[in-house]
Coordinates of C-alpha atoms and ligand atoms in Angstrom, one line a residue:
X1 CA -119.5 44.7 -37.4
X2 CA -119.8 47.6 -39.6
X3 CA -120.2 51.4 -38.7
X4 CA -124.1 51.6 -38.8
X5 CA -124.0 48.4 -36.6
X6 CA -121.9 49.8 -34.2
X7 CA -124.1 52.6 -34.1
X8 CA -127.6 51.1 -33.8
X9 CA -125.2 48.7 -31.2
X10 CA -124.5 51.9 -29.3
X11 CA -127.8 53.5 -29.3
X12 CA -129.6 50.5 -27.5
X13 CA -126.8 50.5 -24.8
X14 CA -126.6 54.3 -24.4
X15 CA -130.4 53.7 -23.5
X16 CA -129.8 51.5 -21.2
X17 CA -127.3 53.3 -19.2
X18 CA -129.4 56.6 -19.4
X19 CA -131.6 54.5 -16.8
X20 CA -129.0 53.6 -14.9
X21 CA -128.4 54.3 -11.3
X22 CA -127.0 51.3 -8.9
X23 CA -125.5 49.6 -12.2
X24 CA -122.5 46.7 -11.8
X25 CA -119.9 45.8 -14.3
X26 CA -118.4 42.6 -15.2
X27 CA -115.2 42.7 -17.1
X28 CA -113.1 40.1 -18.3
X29 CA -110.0 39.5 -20.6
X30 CA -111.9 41.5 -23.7
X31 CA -112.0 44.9 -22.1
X32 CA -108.0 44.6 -22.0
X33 CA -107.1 43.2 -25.5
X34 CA -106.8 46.6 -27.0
X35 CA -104.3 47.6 -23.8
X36 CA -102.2 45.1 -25.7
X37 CA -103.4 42.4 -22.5
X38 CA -103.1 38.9 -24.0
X39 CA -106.0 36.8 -23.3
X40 CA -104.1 33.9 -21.6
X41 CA -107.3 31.6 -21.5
X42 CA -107.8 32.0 -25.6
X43 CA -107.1 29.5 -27.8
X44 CA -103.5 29.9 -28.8
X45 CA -103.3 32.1 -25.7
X46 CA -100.8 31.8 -23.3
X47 CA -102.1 29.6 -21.1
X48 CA -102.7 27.2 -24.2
X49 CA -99.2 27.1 -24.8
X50 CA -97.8 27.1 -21.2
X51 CA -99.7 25.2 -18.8
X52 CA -100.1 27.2 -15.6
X53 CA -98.5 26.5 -12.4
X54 CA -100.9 25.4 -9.6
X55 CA -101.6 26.5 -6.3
X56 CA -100.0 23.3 -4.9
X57 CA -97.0 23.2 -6.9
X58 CA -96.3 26.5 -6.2
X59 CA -96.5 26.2 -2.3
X60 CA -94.1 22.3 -2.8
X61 CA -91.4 23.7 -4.5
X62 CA -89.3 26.5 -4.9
X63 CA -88.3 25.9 -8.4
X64 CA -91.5 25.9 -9.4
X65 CA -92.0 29.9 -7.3
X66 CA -88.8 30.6 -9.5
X67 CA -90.7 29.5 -12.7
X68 CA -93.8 31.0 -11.7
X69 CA -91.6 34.6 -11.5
X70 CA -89.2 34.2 -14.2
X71 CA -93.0 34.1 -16.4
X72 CA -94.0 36.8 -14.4
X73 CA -91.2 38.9 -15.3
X74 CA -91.5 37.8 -18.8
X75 CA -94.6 39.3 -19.2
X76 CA -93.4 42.8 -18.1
X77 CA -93.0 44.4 -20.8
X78 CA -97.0 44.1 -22.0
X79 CA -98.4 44.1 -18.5
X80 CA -95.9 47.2 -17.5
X81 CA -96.8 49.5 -19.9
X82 CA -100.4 48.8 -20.6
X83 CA -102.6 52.1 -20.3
X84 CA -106.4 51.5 -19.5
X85 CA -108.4 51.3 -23.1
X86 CA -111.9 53.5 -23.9
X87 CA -114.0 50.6 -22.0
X88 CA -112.1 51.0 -18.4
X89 CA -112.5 55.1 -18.9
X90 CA -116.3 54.9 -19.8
X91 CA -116.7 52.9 -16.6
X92 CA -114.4 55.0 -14.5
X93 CA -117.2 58.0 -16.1
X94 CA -120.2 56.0 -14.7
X95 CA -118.5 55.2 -11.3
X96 CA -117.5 58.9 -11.1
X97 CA -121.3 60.2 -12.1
X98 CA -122.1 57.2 -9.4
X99 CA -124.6 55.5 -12.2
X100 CA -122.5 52.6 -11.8
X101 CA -121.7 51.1 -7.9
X102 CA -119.2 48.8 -8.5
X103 CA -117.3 46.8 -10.7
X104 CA -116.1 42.8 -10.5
X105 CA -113.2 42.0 -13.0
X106 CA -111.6 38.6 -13.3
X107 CA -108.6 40.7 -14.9
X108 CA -105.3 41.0 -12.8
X109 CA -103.9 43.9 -15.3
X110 CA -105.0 46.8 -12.6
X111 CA -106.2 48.9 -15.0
X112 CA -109.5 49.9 -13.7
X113 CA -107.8 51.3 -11.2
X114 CA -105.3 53.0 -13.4
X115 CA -108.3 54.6 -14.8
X116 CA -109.5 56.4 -11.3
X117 CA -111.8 53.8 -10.5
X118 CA -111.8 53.6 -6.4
X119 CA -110.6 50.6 -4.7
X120 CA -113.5 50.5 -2.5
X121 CA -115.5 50.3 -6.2
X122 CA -113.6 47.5 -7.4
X123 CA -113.7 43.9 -6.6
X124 CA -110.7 41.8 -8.0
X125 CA -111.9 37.4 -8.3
X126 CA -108.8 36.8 -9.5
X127 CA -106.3 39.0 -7.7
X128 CA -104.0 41.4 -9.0
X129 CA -100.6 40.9 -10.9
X130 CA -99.2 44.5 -10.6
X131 CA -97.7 43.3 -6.9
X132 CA -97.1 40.3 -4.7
X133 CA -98.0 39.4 -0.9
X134 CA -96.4 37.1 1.6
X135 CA -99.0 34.1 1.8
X136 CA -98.0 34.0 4.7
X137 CA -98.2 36.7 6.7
X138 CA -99.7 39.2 4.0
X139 CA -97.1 41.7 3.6
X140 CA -97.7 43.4 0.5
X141 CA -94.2 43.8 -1.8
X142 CA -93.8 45.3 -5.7
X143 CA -92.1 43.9 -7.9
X144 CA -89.6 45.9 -8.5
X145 CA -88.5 44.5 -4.8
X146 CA -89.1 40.8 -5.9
X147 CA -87.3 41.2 -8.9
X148 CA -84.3 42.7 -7.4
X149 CA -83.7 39.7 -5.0
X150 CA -85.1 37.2 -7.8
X151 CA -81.8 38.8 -9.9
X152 CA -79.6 39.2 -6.5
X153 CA -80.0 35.6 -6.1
X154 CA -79.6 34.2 -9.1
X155 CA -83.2 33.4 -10.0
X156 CA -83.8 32.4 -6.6
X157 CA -87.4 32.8 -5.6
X158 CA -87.5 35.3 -2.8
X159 CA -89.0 34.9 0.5
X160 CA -90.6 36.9 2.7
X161 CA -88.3 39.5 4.8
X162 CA -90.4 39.4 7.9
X163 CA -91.5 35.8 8.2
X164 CA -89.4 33.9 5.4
X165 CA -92.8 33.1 4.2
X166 CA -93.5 32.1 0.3
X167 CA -94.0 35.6 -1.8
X168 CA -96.4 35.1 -4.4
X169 CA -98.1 37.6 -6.8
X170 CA -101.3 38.6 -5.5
X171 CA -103.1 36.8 -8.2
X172 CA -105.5 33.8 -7.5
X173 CA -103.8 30.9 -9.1
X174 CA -105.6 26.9 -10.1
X175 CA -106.0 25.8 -7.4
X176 CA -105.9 28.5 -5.2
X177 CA -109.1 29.2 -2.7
X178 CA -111.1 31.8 -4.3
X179 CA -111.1 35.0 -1.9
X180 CA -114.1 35.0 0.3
X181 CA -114.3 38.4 0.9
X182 CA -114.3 39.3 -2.7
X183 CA -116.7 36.7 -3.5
X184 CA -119.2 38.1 -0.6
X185 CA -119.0 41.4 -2.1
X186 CA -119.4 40.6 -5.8
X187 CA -122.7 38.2 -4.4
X188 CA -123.7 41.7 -2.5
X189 CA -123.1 44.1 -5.8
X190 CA -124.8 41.4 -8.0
X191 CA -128.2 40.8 -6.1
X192 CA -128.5 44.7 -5.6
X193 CA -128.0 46.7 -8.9
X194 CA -130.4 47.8 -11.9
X195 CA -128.5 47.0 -14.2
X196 CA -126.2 43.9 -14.9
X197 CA -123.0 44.8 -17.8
X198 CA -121.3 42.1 -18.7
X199 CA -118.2 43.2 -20.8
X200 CA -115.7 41.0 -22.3
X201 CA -116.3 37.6 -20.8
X202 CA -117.3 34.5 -22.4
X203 CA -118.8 33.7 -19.1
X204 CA -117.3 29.6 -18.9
X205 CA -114.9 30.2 -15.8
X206 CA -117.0 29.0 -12.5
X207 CA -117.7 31.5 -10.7
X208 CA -117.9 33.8 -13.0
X209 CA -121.5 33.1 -15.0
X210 CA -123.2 33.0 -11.0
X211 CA -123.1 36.5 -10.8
X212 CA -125.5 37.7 -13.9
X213 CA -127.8 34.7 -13.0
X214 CA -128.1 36.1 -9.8
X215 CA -128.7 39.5 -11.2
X216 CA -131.4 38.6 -13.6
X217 CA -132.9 37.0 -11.2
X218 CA -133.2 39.8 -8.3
X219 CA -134.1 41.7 -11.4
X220 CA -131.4 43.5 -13.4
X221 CA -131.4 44.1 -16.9
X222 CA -128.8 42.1 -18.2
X223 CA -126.5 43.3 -20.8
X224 CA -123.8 41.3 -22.6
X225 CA -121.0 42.7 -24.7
X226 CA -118.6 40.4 -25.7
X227 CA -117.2 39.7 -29.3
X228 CA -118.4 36.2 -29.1
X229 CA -121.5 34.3 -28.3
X230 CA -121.6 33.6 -24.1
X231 CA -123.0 30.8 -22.2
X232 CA -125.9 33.7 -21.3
X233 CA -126.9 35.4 -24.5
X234 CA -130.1 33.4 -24.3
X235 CA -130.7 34.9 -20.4
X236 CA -129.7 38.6 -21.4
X237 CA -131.9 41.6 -22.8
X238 CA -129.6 43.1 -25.0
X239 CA -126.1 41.2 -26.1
X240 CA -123.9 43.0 -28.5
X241 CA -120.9 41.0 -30.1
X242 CA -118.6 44.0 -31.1
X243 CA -115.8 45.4 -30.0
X244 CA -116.2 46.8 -26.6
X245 CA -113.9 50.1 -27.2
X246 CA -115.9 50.9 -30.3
X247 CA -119.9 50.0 -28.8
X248 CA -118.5 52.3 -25.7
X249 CA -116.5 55.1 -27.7
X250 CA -119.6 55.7 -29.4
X251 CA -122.7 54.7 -27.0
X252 CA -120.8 57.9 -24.3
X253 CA -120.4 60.1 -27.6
X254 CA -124.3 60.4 -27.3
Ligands
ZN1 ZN1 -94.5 37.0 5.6

């Protein structure tokens, strides 16, 4: 997209969040590419390349918990060190101003709340990476922790230290049960907001392309802003296929 695209781009969404007041955002892996977040799900991505470990597989065996860490750990060094990009700090601006009443990310990179958004703002369909929890009893551990008895047992998985439970990071894997109470409260935000962003999800993973249907229909104005076509661009009022650091830089310049 060229300059004067992004700008005319910019203008028509700096419109629509000037009307804004109960507005939800939906953010997926292309708010975090330029954090230097891969896109595991993208052709070529990592998940492409290295099939992920199910939910099952996980739970039957404990070299496959050690495999699921030792990848974990491997992706450290980009996950570690990301810092949230211009799209999480526009939104963190709306939430602050309260134009915008929550936000529902399939990303597990933490970084809307790195950028001051409020837990209580956020709702997280896939879980989080930056730390684990027992499954069994819930206790919540960083990594730092799992990693030092990962390396203090020689790639061992580690287990919980108050139930000996299975410690898994708090991310919703294949086969996992999607969390109910995260689900009831993206339903909730979806059916009661004015306006509907979607931002940086091609919109394929169920149950992710519910949630602006059910907008549109309890009548948000839908907006898309991905860099590719969605499964929705027909359903939306405004789609933008830009970069969303750019569209946003230059739509909260105005
Ligand atoms: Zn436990």
């Amino acid at each position: 997209m060229s300059g004067d695209d992004i700008k005319a781009a910019a203008a028509e969404l700096a419109a629509v969040l000037a009307d804004m007041r109960a507005g939800v955002a939906f953010t997926g892996a292309g708010i975090s590419t330029e954090c230097g977040i891969p896109d595991f799900r993208s052709p070529g991505g990592l998940w492409s390349r290295n099939r992920p470990i199910d939910y099952q597989d996980f739970l039957a065996s404990r070299e496959m918990r050690a495999e699921a860490w030792r990848r974990r750990f491997a992706l450290e060094p980009a996950l570690g060190g990301a810092k949230p990009g211009r799209g999480h700090r526009a939104l963190s601006t709306l939430a602050g101003e309260g134009r915008l009443r929550g936000i529902i990310t399939q990303n597990i990179d933490g970084l809307h709340q790195a950028s001051g958004v409020a837990e209580g703002q956020l709702v997280e369909l896939h879980g989080n990476s930056t730390y684990a929890t027992c499954l069994d009893c819930g206790t919540r551990y960083e990594l730092d922790w799992v990693r030092a008895r990962f390396e203090a047992g020689q790639g061992r998985a580690p287990d919980c230290a108050a139930c000996a439970g299975p410690v898994k990071s708090a991310t919703i894997s294949f086969g996992q049960p999607m969390p109910a109470a995260a689900m009831a409260r993206a339903a909730a935000l979806s059916g009661a907001c004015d306006v509907f962003l979607v931002l940086g999800s091609s919109l394929v993973v169920w149950p992710a392309a519910g949630f602006p249907v059910q907008a549109k229909r309890a009548g948000a104005t839908l907006v898309i802003l991905n860099r590719e076509p969605t499964e929705l661009d027909d359903l939306a009022d405004l789609v933008i296929h830009a970069d969303i650091g750019d569209v946003f830089e230059a739509a909260m310049a105005r």
